[in-house]
Coordinates of C-alpha atoms and ligand atoms in Angstrom, one line a residue:
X1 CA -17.1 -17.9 -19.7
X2 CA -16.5 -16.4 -22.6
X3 CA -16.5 -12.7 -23.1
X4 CA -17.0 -9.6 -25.3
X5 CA -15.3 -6.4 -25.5
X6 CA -18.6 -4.5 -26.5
X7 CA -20.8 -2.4 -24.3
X8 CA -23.4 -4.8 -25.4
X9 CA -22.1 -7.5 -23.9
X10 CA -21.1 -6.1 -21.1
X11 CA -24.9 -4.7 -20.0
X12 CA -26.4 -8.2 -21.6
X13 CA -24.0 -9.0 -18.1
X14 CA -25.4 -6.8 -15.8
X15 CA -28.9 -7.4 -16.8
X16 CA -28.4 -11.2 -16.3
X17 CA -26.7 -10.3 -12.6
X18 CA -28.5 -11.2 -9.7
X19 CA -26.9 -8.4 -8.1
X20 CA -27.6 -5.6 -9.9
X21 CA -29.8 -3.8 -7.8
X22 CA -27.0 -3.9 -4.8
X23 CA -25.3 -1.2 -6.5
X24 CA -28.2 0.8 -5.6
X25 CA -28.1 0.6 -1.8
X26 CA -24.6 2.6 -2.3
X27 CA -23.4 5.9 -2.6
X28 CA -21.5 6.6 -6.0
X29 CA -19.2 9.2 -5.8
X30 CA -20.5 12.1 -8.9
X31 CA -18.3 13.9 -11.3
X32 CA -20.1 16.1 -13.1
X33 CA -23.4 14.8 -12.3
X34 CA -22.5 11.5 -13.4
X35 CA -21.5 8.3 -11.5
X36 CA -17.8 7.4 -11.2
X37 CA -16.2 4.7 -12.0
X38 CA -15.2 3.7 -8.2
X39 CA -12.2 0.9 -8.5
X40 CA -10.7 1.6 -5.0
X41 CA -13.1 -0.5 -2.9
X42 CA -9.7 -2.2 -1.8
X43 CA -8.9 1.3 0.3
X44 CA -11.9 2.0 1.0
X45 CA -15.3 0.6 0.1
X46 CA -18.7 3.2 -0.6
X47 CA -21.1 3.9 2.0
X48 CA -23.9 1.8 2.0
X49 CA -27.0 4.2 2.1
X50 CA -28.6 2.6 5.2
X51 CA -25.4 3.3 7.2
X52 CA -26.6 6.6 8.6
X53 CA -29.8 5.1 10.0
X54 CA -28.1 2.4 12.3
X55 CA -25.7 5.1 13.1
X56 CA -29.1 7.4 14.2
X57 CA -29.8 4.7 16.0
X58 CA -27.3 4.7 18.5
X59 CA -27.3 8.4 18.6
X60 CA -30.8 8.9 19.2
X61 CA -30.5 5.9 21.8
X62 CA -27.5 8.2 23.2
X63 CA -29.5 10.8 23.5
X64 CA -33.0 9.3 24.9
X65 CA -31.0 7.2 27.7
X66 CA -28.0 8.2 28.4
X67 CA -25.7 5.4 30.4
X68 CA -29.0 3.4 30.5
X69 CA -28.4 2.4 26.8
X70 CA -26.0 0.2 27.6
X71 CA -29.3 -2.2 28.6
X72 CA -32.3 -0.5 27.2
X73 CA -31.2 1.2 24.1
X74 CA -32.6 -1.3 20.9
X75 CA -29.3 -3.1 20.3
X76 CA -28.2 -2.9 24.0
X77 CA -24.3 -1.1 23.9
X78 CA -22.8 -3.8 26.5
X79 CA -23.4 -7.0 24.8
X80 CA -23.5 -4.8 21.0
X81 CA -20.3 -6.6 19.7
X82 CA -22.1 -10.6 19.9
X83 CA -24.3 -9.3 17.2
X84 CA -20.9 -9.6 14.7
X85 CA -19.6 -13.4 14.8
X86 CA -23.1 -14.8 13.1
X87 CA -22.6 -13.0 10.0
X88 CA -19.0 -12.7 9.8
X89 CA -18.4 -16.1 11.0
X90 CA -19.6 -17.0 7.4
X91 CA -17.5 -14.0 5.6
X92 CA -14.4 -15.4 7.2
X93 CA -15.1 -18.9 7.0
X94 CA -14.7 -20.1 11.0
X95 CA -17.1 -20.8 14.0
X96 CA -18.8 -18.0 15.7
X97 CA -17.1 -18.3 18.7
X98 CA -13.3 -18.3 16.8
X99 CA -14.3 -14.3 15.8
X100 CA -14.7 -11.2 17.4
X101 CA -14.7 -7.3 16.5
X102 CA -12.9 -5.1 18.4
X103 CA -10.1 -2.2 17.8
X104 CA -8.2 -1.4 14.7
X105 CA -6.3 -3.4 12.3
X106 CA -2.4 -3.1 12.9
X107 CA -3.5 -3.1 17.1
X108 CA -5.4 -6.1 16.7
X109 CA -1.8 -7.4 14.6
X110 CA -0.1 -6.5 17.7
X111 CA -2.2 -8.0 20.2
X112 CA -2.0 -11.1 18.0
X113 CA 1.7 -11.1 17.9
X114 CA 1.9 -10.7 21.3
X115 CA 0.1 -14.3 21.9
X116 CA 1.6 -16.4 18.9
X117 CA 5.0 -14.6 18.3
X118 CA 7.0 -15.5 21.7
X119 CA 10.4 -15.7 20.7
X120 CA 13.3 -17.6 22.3
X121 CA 17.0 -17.6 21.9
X122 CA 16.6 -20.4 19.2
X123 CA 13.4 -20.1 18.0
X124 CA 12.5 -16.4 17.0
X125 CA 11.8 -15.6 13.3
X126 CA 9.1 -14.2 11.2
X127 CA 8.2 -15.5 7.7
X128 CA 6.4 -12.8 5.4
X129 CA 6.0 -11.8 2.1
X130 CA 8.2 -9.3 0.5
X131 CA 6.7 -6.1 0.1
X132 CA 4.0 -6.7 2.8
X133 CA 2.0 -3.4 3.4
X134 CA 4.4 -1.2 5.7
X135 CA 2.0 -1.0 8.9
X136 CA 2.8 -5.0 9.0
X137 CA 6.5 -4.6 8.4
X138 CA 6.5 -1.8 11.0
X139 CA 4.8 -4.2 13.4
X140 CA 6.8 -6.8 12.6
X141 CA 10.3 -4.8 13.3
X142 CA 9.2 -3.6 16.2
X143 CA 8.1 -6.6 18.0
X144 CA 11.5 -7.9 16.9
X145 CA 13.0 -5.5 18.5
X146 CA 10.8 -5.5 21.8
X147 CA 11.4 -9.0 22.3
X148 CA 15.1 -9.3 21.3
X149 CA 15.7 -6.7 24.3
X150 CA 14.1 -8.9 26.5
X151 CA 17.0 -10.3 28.9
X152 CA 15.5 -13.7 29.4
X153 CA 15.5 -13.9 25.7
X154 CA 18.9 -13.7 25.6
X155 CA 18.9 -11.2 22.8
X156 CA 18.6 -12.2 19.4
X157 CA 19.7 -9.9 16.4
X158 CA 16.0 -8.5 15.6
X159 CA 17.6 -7.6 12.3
X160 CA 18.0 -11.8 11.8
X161 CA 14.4 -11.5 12.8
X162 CA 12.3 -11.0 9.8
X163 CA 12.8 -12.9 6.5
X164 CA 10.7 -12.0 3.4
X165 CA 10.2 -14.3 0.5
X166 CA 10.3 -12.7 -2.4
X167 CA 9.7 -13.7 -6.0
X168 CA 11.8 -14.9 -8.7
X169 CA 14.0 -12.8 -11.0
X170 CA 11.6 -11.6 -13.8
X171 CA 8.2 -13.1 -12.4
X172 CA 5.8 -10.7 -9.4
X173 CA 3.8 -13.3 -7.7
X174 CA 5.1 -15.7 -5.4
X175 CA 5.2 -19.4 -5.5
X176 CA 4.3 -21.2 -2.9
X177 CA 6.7 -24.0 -3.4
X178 CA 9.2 -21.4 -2.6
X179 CA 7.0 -19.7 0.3
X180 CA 7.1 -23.6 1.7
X181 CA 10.8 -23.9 0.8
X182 CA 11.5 -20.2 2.8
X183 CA 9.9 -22.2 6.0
X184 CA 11.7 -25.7 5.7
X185 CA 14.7 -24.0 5.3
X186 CA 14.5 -22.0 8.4
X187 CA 13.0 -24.6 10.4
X188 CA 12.6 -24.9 14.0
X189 CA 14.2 -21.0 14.2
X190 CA 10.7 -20.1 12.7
X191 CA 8.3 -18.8 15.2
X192 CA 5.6 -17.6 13.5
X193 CA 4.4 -17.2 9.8
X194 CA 2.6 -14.2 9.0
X195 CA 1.8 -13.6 5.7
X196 CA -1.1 -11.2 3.9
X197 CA -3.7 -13.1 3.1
X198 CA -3.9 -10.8 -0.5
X199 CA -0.9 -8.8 -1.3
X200 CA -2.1 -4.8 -1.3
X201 CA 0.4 -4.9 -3.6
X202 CA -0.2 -7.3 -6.1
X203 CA -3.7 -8.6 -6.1
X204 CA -2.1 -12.2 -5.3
X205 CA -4.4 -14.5 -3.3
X206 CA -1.7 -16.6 -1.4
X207 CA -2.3 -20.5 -0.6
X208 CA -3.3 -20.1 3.2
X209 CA -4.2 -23.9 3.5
X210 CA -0.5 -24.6 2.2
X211 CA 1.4 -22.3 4.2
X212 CA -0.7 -22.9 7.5
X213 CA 0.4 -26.6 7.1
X214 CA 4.3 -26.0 6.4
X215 CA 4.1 -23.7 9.2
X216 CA 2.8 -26.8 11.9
X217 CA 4.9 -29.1 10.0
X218 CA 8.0 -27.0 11.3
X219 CA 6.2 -26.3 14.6
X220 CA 5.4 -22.7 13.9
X221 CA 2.5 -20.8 14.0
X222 CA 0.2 -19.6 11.1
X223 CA -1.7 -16.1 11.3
X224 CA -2.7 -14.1 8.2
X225 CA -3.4 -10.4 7.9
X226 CA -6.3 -10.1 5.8
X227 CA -7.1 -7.0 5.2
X228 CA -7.3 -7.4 1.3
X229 CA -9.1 -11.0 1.6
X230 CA -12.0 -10.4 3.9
X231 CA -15.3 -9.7 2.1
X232 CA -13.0 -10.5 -1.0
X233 CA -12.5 -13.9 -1.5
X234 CA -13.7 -17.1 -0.1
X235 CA -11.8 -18.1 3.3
X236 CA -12.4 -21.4 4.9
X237 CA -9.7 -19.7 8.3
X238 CA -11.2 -22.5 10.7
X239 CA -11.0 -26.1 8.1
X240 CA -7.5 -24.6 6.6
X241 CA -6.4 -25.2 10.6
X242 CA -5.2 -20.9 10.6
X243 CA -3.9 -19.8 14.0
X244 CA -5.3 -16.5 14.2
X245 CA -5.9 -13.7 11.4
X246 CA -6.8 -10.3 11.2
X247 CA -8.4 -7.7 9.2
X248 CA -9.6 -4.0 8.8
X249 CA -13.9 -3.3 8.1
X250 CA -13.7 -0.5 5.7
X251 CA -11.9 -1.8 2.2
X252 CA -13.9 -4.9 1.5
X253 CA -16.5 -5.1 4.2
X254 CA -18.1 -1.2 3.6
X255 CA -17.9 -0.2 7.0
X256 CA -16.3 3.8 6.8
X257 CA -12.8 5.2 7.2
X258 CA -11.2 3.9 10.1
X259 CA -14.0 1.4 11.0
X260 CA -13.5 -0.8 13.8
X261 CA -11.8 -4.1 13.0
X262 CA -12.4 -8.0 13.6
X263 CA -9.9 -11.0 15.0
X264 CA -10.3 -14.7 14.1
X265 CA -8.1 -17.1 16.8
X266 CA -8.7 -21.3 16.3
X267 CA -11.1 -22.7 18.8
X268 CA -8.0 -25.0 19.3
X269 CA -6.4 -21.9 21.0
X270 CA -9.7 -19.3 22.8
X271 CA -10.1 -21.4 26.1
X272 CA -6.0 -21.7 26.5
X273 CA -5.3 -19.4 29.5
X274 CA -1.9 -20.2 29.5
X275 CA -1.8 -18.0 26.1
X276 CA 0.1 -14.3 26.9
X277 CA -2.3 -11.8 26.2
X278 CA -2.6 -8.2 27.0
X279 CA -6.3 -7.9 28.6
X280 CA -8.3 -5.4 29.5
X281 CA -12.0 -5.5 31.7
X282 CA -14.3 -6.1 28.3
X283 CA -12.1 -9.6 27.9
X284 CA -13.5 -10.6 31.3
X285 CA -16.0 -13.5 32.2
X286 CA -19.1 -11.7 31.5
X287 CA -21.2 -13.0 34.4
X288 CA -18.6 -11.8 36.8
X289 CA -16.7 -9.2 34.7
X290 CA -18.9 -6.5 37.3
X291 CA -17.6 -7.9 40.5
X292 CA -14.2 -6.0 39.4
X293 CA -12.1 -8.3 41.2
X294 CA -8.3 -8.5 40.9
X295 CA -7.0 -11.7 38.6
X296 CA -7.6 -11.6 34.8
X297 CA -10.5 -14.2 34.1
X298 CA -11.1 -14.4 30.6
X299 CA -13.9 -15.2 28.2
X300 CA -13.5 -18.7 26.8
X301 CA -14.0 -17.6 22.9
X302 CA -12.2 -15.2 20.7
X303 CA -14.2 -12.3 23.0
X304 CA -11.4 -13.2 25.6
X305 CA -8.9 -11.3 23.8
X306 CA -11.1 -7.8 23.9
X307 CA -9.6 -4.7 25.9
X308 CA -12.0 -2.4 26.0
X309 CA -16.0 -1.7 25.9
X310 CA -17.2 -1.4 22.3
X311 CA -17.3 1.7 19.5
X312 CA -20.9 1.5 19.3
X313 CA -21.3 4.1 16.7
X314 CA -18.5 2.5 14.2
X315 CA -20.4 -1.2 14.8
X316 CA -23.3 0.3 14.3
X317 CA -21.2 1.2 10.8
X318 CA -20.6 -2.3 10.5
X319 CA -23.9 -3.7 11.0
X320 CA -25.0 -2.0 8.6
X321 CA -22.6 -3.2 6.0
X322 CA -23.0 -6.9 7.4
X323 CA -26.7 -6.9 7.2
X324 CA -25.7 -6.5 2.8
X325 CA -23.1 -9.2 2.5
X326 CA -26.6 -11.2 4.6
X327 CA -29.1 -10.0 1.9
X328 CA -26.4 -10.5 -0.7
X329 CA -25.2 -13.9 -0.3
X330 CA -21.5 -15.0 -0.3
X331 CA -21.7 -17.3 -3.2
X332 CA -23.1 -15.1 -5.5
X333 CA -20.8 -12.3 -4.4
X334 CA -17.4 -15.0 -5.1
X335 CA -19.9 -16.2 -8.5
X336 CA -19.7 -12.4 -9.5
X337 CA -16.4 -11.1 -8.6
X338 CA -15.0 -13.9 -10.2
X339 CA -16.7 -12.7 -13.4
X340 CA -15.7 -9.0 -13.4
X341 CA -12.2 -9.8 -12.8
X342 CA -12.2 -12.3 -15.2
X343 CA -13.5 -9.4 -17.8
X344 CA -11.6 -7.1 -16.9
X345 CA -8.0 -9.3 -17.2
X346 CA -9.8 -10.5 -20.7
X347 CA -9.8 -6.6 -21.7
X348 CA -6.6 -5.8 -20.6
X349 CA -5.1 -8.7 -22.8
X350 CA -7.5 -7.0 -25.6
X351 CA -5.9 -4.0 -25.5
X352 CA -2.3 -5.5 -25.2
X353 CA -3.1 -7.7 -28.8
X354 CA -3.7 -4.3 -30.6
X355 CA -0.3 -3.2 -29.6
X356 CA 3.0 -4.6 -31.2
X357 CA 4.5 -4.4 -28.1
X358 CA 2.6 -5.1 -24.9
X359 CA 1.8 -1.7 -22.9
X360 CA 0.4 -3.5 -19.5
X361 CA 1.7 -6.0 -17.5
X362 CA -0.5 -7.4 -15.2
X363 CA 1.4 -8.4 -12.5
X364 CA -2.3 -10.0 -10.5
X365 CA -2.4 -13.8 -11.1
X366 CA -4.4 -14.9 -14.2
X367 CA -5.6 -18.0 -12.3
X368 CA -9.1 -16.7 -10.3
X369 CA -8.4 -19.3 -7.6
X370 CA -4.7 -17.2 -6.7
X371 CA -7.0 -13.4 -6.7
X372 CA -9.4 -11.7 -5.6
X373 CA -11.2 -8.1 -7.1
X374 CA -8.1 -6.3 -7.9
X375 CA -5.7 -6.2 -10.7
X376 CA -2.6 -4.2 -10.5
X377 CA -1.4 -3.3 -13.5
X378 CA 2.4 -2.6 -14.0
X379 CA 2.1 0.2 -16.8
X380 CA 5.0 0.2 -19.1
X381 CA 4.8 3.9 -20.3
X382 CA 3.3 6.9 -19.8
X383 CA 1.8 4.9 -16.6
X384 CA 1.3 8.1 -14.2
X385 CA -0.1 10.4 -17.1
X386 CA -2.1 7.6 -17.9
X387 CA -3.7 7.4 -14.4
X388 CA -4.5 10.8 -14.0
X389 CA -6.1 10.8 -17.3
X390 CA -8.5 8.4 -15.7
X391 CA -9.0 10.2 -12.6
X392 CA -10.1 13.1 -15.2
X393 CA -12.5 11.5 -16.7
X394 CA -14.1 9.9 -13.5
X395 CA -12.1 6.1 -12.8
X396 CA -11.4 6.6 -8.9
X397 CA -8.4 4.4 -8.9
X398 CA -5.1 4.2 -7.1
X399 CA -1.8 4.9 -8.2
X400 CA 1.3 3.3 -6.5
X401 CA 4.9 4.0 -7.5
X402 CA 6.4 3.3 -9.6
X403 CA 4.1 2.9 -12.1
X404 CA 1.4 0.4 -11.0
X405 CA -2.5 1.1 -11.3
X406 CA -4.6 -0.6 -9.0
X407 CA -8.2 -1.2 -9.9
X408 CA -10.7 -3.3 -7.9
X409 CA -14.1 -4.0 -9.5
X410 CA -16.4 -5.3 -6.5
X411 CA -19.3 -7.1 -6.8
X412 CA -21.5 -5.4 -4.7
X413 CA -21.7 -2.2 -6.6
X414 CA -19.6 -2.5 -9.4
X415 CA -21.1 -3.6 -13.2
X416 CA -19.7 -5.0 -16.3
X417 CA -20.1 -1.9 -18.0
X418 CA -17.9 -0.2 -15.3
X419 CA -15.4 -2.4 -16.6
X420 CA -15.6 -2.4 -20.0
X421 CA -15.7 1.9 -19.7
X422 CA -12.7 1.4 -18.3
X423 CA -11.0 -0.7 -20.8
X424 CA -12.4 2.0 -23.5
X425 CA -10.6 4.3 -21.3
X426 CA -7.5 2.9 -21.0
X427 CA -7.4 1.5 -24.6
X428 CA -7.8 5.2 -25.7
X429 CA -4.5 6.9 -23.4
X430 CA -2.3 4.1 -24.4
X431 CA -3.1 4.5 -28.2
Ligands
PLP1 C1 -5.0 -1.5 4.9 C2 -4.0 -2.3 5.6 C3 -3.5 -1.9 6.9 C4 -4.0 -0.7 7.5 O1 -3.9 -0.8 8.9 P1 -4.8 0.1 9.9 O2 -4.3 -0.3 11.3 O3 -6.2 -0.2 9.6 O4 -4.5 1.5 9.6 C5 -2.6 -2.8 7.5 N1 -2.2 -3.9 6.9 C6 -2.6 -4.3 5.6 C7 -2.1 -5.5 5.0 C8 -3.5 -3.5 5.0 O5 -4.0 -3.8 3.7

């Protein structure tokens, strides 16, 4: 592709996108009567306008039936959650029965760990990334800890526990070469690898297929956290032979603050009862889950690994949001995001060529295959004055110390004249 920096160009684009007319079955955020610029869909993606409708749903279901909704209501409440692993099955790239929605992100991390990280004496570390988002170090630490005070485990050092590959001197993404080195070198101590499946951090879209298979090779297991990857990029979890993953509904996948959150685990894995698990009645054989009998029986898919009954009126959230990915299509989404960040890293190098010295470093990949939407860009002056400049003038981006912007340009509702605005933008308050 090869691009413009003109405004022409840039609506030429977005007349030619077969998506343009998704960015109308969103809510903008307004400044000043005027749409913003919204680059954050990585924290939290707009509300699809027909949310509130299969939220009314529920309610007015609620309301019209009480308990009996649970059965009558339109999308009866006790089987609501098997409406989820047809469509997202496709987002994630894995067989229906490998996925499930239930809780929140970092519990569902947790109740993950708890299965695939069962450390011994010998056999008890972590691989991550460096700078992994704090809710997964935190998890991380502390299931360390829990494990390591364990008497039957002998007690490892939890503080040997966790070992973070970071990049090399001078460079901000990792390679895998040395992600795979990290793993070799550690061995049969490893226990588990858990990386992100996108750094927050940087934008990088890390080599799952690659580090899932160094993982095995050293007899560890492979589980991503992928917050920043689902509804982002394309994920083949069930051919690149992952463990078990996990991610959050309301960056990417549009499904509101706090939205309730989804769990892939290999078919090779859902029917092993031998697994450790922390269970709860809605994980129970459905046919007999009612008899309430003692002895945990549990669903042979990813639905065994379920606590409790479902948050109807945050899946109703999610529906919503699914039934657009649906109507939009996954290939054209990948076609188009693919595009916008490819525009937007074009403009950025733009604007460094009419500079003597370069004033942003994007530390996101340049290679589309190792990114996803966002591009973090390391600004080397002025960088906070800069950004809330932006905000001013209506760019909803985020701002993390010390002195990277993060934008994400989605393809649902973002356009290539969002983009180029935003060069124009920054080109001006670096100038
Ligand atoms: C957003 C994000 C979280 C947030 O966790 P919650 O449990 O949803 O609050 C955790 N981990 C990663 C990698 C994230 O990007």
């Amino acid at each position: 592709m090869v691009y413009q920096n003109t405004l022409a160009f840039a609506r030429q684009m977005d007349e030619a996108d077969p998506l343009q007319e998704f960015k109308s079955y969103f809510y903008i955020p307004q400044q000043e009567g005027k749409d913003c610029i919204y680059f954050t869909g990585n924290s939290l993606g707009l509300q699809p306008r027909i949310t509130a409708q299969y939220v009314q749903q529920e309610l007015d279901d609620w309301a019209k039936l009480g308990v009996e909704g649970h059965f009558q209501a339109k999308n009866p409440w006790m089987p609501y959650h098997e409406i989820f692993p047809q469509q997202l099955s496709k987002i994630v790239g894995c067989k229906e029965e490998e996925v499930v929605v239930m809780n929140q992100l970092t519990v569902n991390l947790h109740l993950l760990m708890v299965s695939f990280y069962r450390p011994t004496q010998h056999r008890y570390k972590i691989i991550c990334e460096a700078k992994a988002f704090p809710s997964d170090q935190y998890a991380f630490e502390t299931q360390a800890r829990y494990h390591a005070c364990m008497p039957d485990r002998h007690g490892f050092d939890p503080a040997d526990a966790v070992i973070e590959v970071a990049p090399r001197e001078g460079e901000h993404a990792l390679r895998t070469e040395d992600i795979i080195a990290m793993i070799n070198k550690h061995g049969d101590t490893v226990a588990v690898v858990l990386f992100g499946g996108i750094n927050y951090y940087t934008g990088q879209f890390f080599d799952l297929e690659a580090i899932s298979k160094a993982a095995h090779a050293v007899g560890a297991y492979a589980g991503f956290d992928l917050a920043h990857a689902a509804g982002n990029v394309e994920l083949h979890l069930h051919d690149w032979d992952i463990d078990f993953a996990c991610w959050c509904s309301y960056k990417y996948l549009n499904s509101g603050p706090g939205g309730v959150a989804g769990v892939y685990i290999h078919e090779k894995h859902i029917a092993n009862k031998e697994l450790p698990r922390f269970a709860g009645w809605w994980g129970y054989k459905k046919d007999t889950r009612f008899k309430m009998e003692k002895g945990f029986d549990p669903i042979p898919t990813a639905e065994g690994w379920q606590l409790s009954n479902a948050p109807i009126l945050s899946m109703a959230a999610h529906k919503a949001a699914l039934d657009i990915f649906e109507e939009a299509g996954m290939e054209k989404l990948h076609t188009k995001r693919k595009q916008l960040a490819g525009y937007l890293h074009y403009i950025l190098a733009e604007i460094n060529k009419r500079h003597a010295e370069k004033v942003i470093e994007v530390i996101t990949p340049a290679d589309e295959n190792e990114r996803g939407c966002q591009v973090s860009m390391l600004m080397l002056k002025r960088g906070k004055e800069i950004f809330d400049e932006l905000m001013k003038k209506g760019v909803i981006a985020d701002w993390r110390e010390p002195n990277v912007i993060r934008v994400a340009p989605v393809p649902l509702y973002n356009t290539f004249e969002d983009v180029w605005r935003f060069g124009a933008l920054v080109d001006q308050l670096v100038s």
